[in-house]
XYZ file of C-alpha atoms in Angstrom:
471
model
C 39.394 7.940 -13.977
C 36.595 8.325 -11.447
C 37.573 9.833 -8.061
C 37.120 6.515 -6.232
C 39.301 3.673 -5.037
C 38.751 0.199 -3.637
C 39.743 -0.320 -0.017
C 39.450 -2.969 2.701
C 36.279 -2.082 4.666
C 36.792 -4.439 7.615
C 34.117 -7.080 8.153
C 32.129 -5.599 5.263
C 34.824 -6.815 2.858
C 35.775 -4.475 0.057
C 34.330 -0.997 -0.278
C 34.723 2.203 -2.274
C 35.884 5.574 -0.975
C 36.397 8.938 -2.624
C 39.806 10.338 -3.415
C 38.612 13.936 -3.346
C 35.857 15.919 -1.610
C 32.384 15.722 -3.181
C 29.386 18.042 -2.810
C 25.629 17.445 -2.908
C 24.516 16.555 -6.423
C 27.985 15.640 -7.692
C 28.179 12.519 -9.848
C 30.754 10.393 -8.023
C 30.852 7.973 -10.931
C 28.729 6.808 -13.832
C 28.775 3.223 -15.050
C 27.320 1.458 -18.057
C 25.839 -1.929 -17.341
C 27.727 -5.169 -17.809
C 24.384 -6.727 -18.641
C 20.711 -5.734 -18.730
C 17.510 -7.768 -18.933
C 14.458 -5.617 -19.602
C 11.058 -5.863 -21.227
C 11.506 -2.424 -22.828
C 15.002 -1.852 -24.157
C 14.693 1.921 -24.489
C 13.033 2.545 -21.079
C 10.470 4.950 -22.534
C 6.763 4.490 -21.842
C 5.021 4.659 -25.222
C 1.347 4.350 -26.073
C 2.201 2.228 -29.136
C 5.705 0.797 -28.713
C 7.447 -0.944 -31.609
C 7.777 -4.691 -31.001
C 10.585 -6.858 -32.333
C 9.022 -8.734 -35.241
C 11.186 -11.819 -34.723
C 11.005 -12.689 -31.016
C 7.873 -10.583 -30.352
C 9.176 -9.884 -26.843
C 11.412 -6.793 -26.859
C 9.795 -3.362 -27.248
C 11.244 -0.083 -28.541
C 9.936 3.436 -28.964
C 10.863 3.396 -32.693
C 13.074 1.703 -35.261
C 16.006 3.996 -34.450
C 16.009 2.697 -30.881
C 15.669 -0.855 -32.155
C 18.691 -0.510 -34.443
C 20.739 0.966 -31.585
C 19.877 -1.999 -29.334
C 20.323 -4.720 -31.950
C 23.910 -5.553 -31.030
C 22.774 -6.475 -27.500
C 19.506 -8.071 -28.546
C 20.399 -10.197 -31.588
C 21.621 -13.328 -29.758
C 18.802 -13.089 -27.225
C 16.298 -12.612 -30.037
C 17.373 -15.869 -31.688
C 17.277 -17.768 -28.376
C 13.790 -16.521 -27.459
C 12.493 -17.291 -30.938
C 13.856 -20.845 -30.736
C 12.189 -21.791 -27.423
C 9.025 -19.809 -28.172
C 8.981 -17.572 -25.077
C 11.234 -15.400 -22.963
C 12.539 -16.851 -19.680
C 12.600 -14.803 -16.464
C 14.785 -11.713 -16.116
C 17.579 -13.420 -14.169
C 17.976 -16.171 -16.771
C 18.070 -13.605 -19.566
C 20.566 -11.466 -17.630
C 22.937 -14.399 -17.052
C 22.821 -15.176 -20.778
C 23.491 -11.551 -21.730
C 26.421 -11.412 -19.289
C 27.961 -14.565 -20.731
C 27.576 -13.349 -24.312
C 29.265 -10.129 -23.204
C 32.135 -11.988 -21.496
C 32.684 -14.171 -24.540
C 32.824 -11.057 -26.698
C 34.730 -8.574 -24.490
C 36.184 -10.766 -21.688
C 35.505 -9.869 -18.059
C 36.672 -6.239 -18.259
C 34.752 -3.924 -20.563
C 36.379 -0.586 -19.627
C 39.476 0.831 -17.962
C 37.239 2.291 -15.238
C 35.921 -1.138 -14.159
C 37.305 -1.804 -10.676
C 36.423 -5.487 -10.323
C 35.496 -8.524 -12.368
C 32.393 -10.644 -11.974
C 34.578 -13.534 -10.831
C 35.549 -11.568 -7.700
C 32.012 -10.551 -6.688
C 30.343 -12.380 -3.801
C 27.637 -14.903 -4.674
C 26.791 -15.986 -1.064
C 25.763 -19.443 -2.288
C 27.070 -20.975 0.949
C 24.715 -18.755 2.980
C 21.559 -19.475 1.006
C 18.695 -21.374 2.569
C 17.725 -24.767 1.107
C 14.622 -23.159 -0.398
C 16.655 -20.398 -2.103
C 19.173 -22.922 -3.413
C 16.344 -25.010 -4.836
C 14.980 -21.960 -6.699
C 18.467 -21.155 -7.958
C 18.897 -24.692 -9.340
C 15.581 -24.313 -11.187
C 16.890 -21.082 -12.755
C 20.111 -22.873 -13.730
C 18.096 -25.565 -15.482
C 16.006 -22.949 -17.281
C 19.220 -21.243 -18.349
C 20.529 -24.408 -20.013
C 17.203 -24.874 -21.790
C 17.571 -21.305 -23.082
C 21.331 -21.197 -23.827
C 21.852 -21.889 -27.581
C 23.804 -25.030 -28.404
C 25.925 -23.060 -30.855
C 27.117 -20.768 -28.043
C 30.245 -21.673 -26.079
C 29.472 -24.201 -23.281
C 29.543 -22.849 -19.719
C 30.063 -24.882 -16.533
C 27.253 -25.197 -13.991
C 29.392 -23.846 -11.139
C 30.033 -20.575 -12.979
C 26.403 -20.236 -14.027
C 25.359 -20.750 -10.386
C 27.919 -18.128 -9.334
C 26.384 -15.583 -11.711
C 22.875 -16.271 -10.423
C 24.168 -15.763 -6.875
C 25.842 -12.488 -7.855
C 22.643 -11.210 -9.479
C 20.590 -12.236 -6.456
C 22.768 -10.066 -4.190
C 23.866 -7.328 -6.560
C 21.254 -6.998 -9.310
C 19.981 -3.434 -9.697
C 16.259 -3.037 -10.381
C 15.662 -0.833 -13.416
C 12.696 1.516 -13.756
C 11.347 3.257 -16.835
C 12.690 6.744 -17.425
C 9.839 8.285 -15.417
C 10.643 6.120 -12.403
C 7.109 4.748 -12.332
C 7.445 1.071 -13.194
C 10.122 -1.589 -12.826
C 11.109 -2.852 -16.281
C 14.056 -5.141 -15.595
C 17.323 -5.827 -13.809
C 20.954 -4.940 -14.539
C 24.422 -5.677 -13.210
C 26.952 -2.895 -12.605
C 30.296 -4.210 -11.247
C 31.582 -0.967 -9.675
C 28.240 -0.320 -8.009
C 28.472 -3.797 -6.464
C 31.462 -2.542 -4.432
C 29.431 0.207 -2.721
C 28.386 -0.969 0.738
C 25.086 -0.379 2.497
C 24.105 2.166 5.122
C 20.535 2.895 6.178
C 21.409 6.619 6.206
C 23.736 6.724 3.155
C 25.803 9.523 1.662
C 24.943 8.584 -1.950
C 22.005 7.560 -4.088
C 21.842 5.591 -7.344
C 19.697 6.599 -10.299
C 19.362 5.186 -13.792
C 20.100 7.629 -16.578
C 18.316 6.104 -19.594
C 20.597 7.867 -22.057
C 19.360 8.774 -25.512
C 19.188 6.457 -28.496
C 16.600 8.441 -30.484
C 18.893 10.511 -32.734
C 19.023 9.295 -36.330
C 22.801 9.679 -36.253
C 24.142 7.003 -33.876
C 27.158 9.188 -33.058
C 24.808 11.357 -30.980
C 23.553 8.423 -28.907
C 24.397 8.262 -25.192
C 24.464 4.988 -23.295
C 22.196 3.902 -20.487
C 24.099 4.120 -17.236
C 23.697 4.338 -13.521
C 24.936 7.437 -11.729
C 26.140 7.409 -8.134
C 25.288 10.870 -6.783
C 26.385 12.509 -3.555
C 23.534 13.457 -1.196
C 25.696 15.951 0.691
C 29.321 16.770 1.394
C 31.585 13.698 1.327
C 35.095 14.234 2.658
C 38.195 12.911 0.909
C 38.814 9.314 2.011
C 35.236 8.786 3.240
C 33.502 5.523 2.345
C 30.701 5.691 -0.210
C 27.417 4.121 0.861
C 23.949 3.583 -0.562
C 20.828 2.090 1.000
C 19.868 -1.377 -0.217
C 16.384 -1.157 1.342
C 13.764 1.522 1.922
C 14.456 3.422 5.137
C 10.755 3.431 6.028
C 10.952 0.283 8.116
C 11.877 0.072 11.804
C 15.487 -0.973 12.369
C 14.773 -4.635 13.211
C 12.704 -5.016 10.030
C 15.420 -3.422 7.896
C 17.990 -5.731 9.489
C 15.784 -8.746 8.777
C 15.326 -7.735 5.133
C 19.056 -7.155 4.677
C 19.940 -10.487 6.246
C 17.371 -12.296 4.112
C 18.340 -10.705 0.795
C 21.998 -9.736 1.205
C 23.233 -12.106 3.942
C 24.763 -9.594 6.365
C 23.877 -8.065 9.725
C 23.483 -4.301 9.413
C 25.408 -2.491 12.131
C 24.942 1.065 10.882
C 24.274 3.776 13.447
C 20.569 4.035 12.633
C 20.074 0.296 13.196
C 22.251 -0.141 16.272
C 20.754 2.943 17.957
C 17.214 2.491 16.621
C 17.219 6.074 15.323
C 13.719 7.213 14.311
C 12.116 3.926 15.392
C 10.133 5.949 17.938
C 8.755 8.177 15.178
C 7.888 5.240 12.941
C 5.830 3.652 15.738
C 4.531 6.943 17.178
C 1.151 7.124 18.937
C -0.976 10.206 19.394
C -0.288 12.288 22.484
C -3.287 14.450 23.454
C -2.492 16.751 26.370
C -0.145 14.185 27.856
C -2.581 11.303 27.424
C -1.625 8.378 25.169
C -3.763 5.397 24.120
C -3.235 2.201 26.081
C -0.966 -0.585 24.836
C -4.030 -2.777 24.204
C -5.647 -0.109 22.014
C -2.411 0.440 20.067
C -2.058 -3.310 19.479
C -5.664 -3.634 18.342
C -5.343 -0.791 15.827
C -1.954 -2.092 14.657
C -3.437 -5.542 14.015
C -6.388 -3.947 12.233
C -4.000 -1.877 10.091
C -1.970 -4.903 9.036
C -5.121 -6.736 7.967
C -6.420 -3.637 6.189
C -3.202 -3.238 4.198
C -3.577 -6.822 2.937
C -7.177 -6.126 1.885
C -6.116 -2.870 0.221
C -3.481 -4.653 -1.850
C -5.949 -7.386 -2.853
C -8.547 -4.838 -3.976
C -5.886 -2.821 -5.774
C -4.610 -5.861 -7.639
C -8.158 -6.580 -8.822
C -8.565 -2.960 -9.976
C -11.366 -2.356 -7.477
C -10.228 1.178 -6.660
C -13.460 2.317 -5.016
C -13.088 -0.571 -2.571
C -9.495 0.566 -1.925
C -10.736 4.051 -1.047
C -13.447 2.622 1.212
C -10.927 0.516 3.177
C -8.502 3.439 3.403
C -11.182 5.724 4.856
C -12.212 3.071 7.378
C -8.578 2.546 8.355
C -7.885 6.249 8.816
C -10.976 6.579 10.974
C -9.488 4.012 13.365
C -5.858 5.127 13.034
C -6.203 8.907 13.465
C -7.202 8.866 17.164
C -4.392 6.394 18.001
C -1.347 6.864 15.741
C 1.013 9.817 15.486
C 1.588 11.541 12.152
C 4.827 9.635 11.464
C 3.503 6.137 12.223
C 4.334 3.852 9.308
C 0.936 2.113 9.266
C -0.781 5.498 8.970
C 1.625 6.745 6.288
C 1.118 3.644 4.143
C -2.633 4.150 4.143
C -2.266 7.883 3.424
C 0.055 7.122 0.496
C -2.339 4.611 -1.047
C -5.388 6.792 -0.447
C -3.825 9.857 -2.078
C -2.594 7.873 -5.069
C -5.874 6.049 -5.740
C -8.052 9.111 -5.169
C -5.860 11.029 -7.642
C -6.390 8.244 -10.158
C -10.149 8.579 -9.559
C -9.757 12.376 -10.018
C -10.985 13.137 -6.499
C -8.133 15.591 -6.141
C -9.237 17.690 -3.172
C -9.484 14.735 -0.799
C -6.332 13.244 -2.309
C -4.413 16.477 -1.707
C -5.284 16.466 1.989
C -3.949 12.934 2.421
C -0.880 13.697 0.277
C 0.036 16.683 2.459
C -0.195 14.596 5.617
C 1.958 11.927 3.969
C 4.613 14.486 3.003
C 4.611 15.958 6.516
C 5.343 12.503 7.906
C 7.924 11.550 5.288
C 9.829 14.794 5.816
C 10.395 13.919 9.482
C 11.647 10.421 8.628
C 13.628 10.456 5.383
C 17.053 11.930 4.715
C 16.368 15.493 3.445
C 17.796 14.625 0.026
C 16.225 11.174 -0.307
C 15.043 10.482 -3.864
C 11.853 8.748 -2.692
C 11.013 11.792 -0.582
C 11.512 14.006 -3.619
C 9.261 11.825 -5.766
C 6.573 11.736 -3.064
C 6.630 15.528 -2.731
C 6.444 15.877 -6.521
C 3.352 13.649 -6.682
C 1.777 15.585 -3.823
C 2.491 18.849 -5.639
C 0.854 17.606 -8.832
C -2.167 16.426 -6.829
C -2.535 19.872 -5.214
C -2.164 21.454 -8.659
C -5.015 19.354 -10.049
C -7.065 20.249 -6.988
C -6.644 23.965 -7.766
C -4.572 24.602 -4.630
C -1.973 26.544 -6.566
C -0.069 28.099 -3.642
C 0.533 24.778 -1.912
C 1.145 23.070 -5.267
C 3.911 25.452 -6.310
C 5.577 25.236 -2.906
C 5.612 21.433 -3.062
C 6.852 21.387 -6.666
C 9.741 23.714 -5.737
C 10.608 21.541 -2.722
C 10.605 18.420 -4.899
C 12.770 20.115 -7.515
C 15.349 21.098 -4.890
C 15.708 17.415 -3.946
C 15.571 15.857 -7.423
C 18.137 18.267 -8.869
C 20.531 16.619 -6.385
C 19.377 13.011 -6.706
C 18.667 12.933 -10.457
C 20.435 15.954 -11.961
C 19.149 18.646 -14.295
C 19.130 16.475 -17.432
C 17.180 13.473 -16.162
C 13.709 13.109 -17.795
C 11.974 13.305 -14.394
C 13.733 16.569 -13.511
C 13.005 18.005 -16.943
C 9.307 17.197 -16.546
C 9.315 18.765 -13.101
C 10.964 21.927 -14.410
C 8.132 22.303 -16.945
C 5.551 21.864 -14.165
C 7.422 24.315 -11.933
C 7.378 26.978 -14.660
C 3.660 26.425 -15.238
C 2.702 26.579 -11.554
C 4.825 29.708 -11.121
C 2.907 31.422 -13.934
C -0.419 30.315 -12.473
C 0.585 31.470 -8.997
C 1.456 34.945 -10.346
C -1.975 35.145 -12.002
C -3.635 33.884 -8.807
C -1.960 36.620 -6.750
C -2.869 39.295 -9.281
C -6.549 38.377 -9.495
C -7.893 35.237 -7.873
C -11.295 35.530 -9.587
C -9.717 35.636 -13.045
C -7.502 32.688 -12.151
C -10.476 30.639 -10.930
C -12.488 31.523 -14.030
C -9.643 30.590 -16.353
C -9.008 27.335 -14.543
C -12.684 26.357 -14.598
C -12.885 27.221 -18.299
C -9.868 25.100 -19.136
C -11.214 22.147 -17.162
C -14.723 22.391 -18.626
C -13.689 23.645 -22.082
C -15.992 26.687 -21.726
C -15.351 30.373 -22.558
C -13.416 32.230 -19.825
C -15.575 34.813 -18.055
C -14.870 37.741 -15.730
C -17.435 40.207 -14.373
C -20.033 38.703 -16.705
C -17.924 39.234 -19.839
C -16.033 36.725 -21.914
C -12.263 37.027 -21.671
C -10.704 36.983 -25.120
C -7.543 34.962 -25.477
C -4.929 34.782 -28.200
C -3.350 31.561 -29.337
């Protein structure tokens, strides 16, 4: 059994706590999903994925993956084929959950600590608008639910939609780059929120590629300790991104999860001053009017940036980012959220446009700000540092690149573990940058020549002579 137990967590309701001490990087528990609704059932980004020939909706990396997923997909496949299109993720997830319940009942393993019936749906706390949307989903569900399947009452269907609304876990592809669906994990639903948590949740995509199904491993979430957790201590995760001032995080939590966050970081406003920081030049700070004007400008600019990005007008995105930074730099401090959001977008889009040197400068500033705000073992911090390291690598800034890659690896080995695809990719990059850094330190001219030759596909030269290589 996992080293956790359910306990009464006061006004938060039920919670989970550990029954033994945990260390950074330990897997507190792993849990297979009770139900998943994804557009890509194997979670692997493929250039030419294999599409289900019957429903023409589900995608797989190959036929082996498709066969492994057929048990979960077959009823959904028939339902999608019958109505001619796939409904939204929540409708599909409710259907998958009900098919699972009808097959396995409400408990699918001895390690499951609660049933779906006991999870909160918060229907009584929903706004009229949210309830109206939920009723539309319920109607879509009944249009989708096959008549040959066992009938289900509307109250229970509504309960499941409420549970998913509050407890659904967004699933990303195995590289963590793109959301591909939503899943429900009953034990994870018992883990309460804290803006500065002691755990993080990652999706381990498992492996369904082996020809022999006995070697397959299931998709699962892993709850990982971010640091030392004492025996009897409550387990917590963050339901929202920490990079919002406390009142905004509280508003988001109330809106989505129907509770008032009273964690220490919210009640004390910890790091709010950094997130709204203004530049201090020799004791002189910009006036309140100037700060407000630049803040208003930044909010409008971020809307324009997102519009241009959605349209694929990336040069316009870069133009707006540069204009924004020109106004922000004299006014905002390096940890100001408006500044960091522009720096993040600028570095990402410039990298896409292969303008790596400028992108690297913005990425470094972004990392400097993030490091002062995030928990030192925050997964999003690790991913941001990794992207910054890769950007520096492409820019030819090998010393900074290797340092960033090593810093990212130190975080992701805790948050993701050594066997996660992201960590494996990073380990390959770390080995490569280490080799390049050794060459750079031995002879910078040779390193530059080799790098230029690789990028331009020309012979490698040193001191006017071609360097012979062996393959």
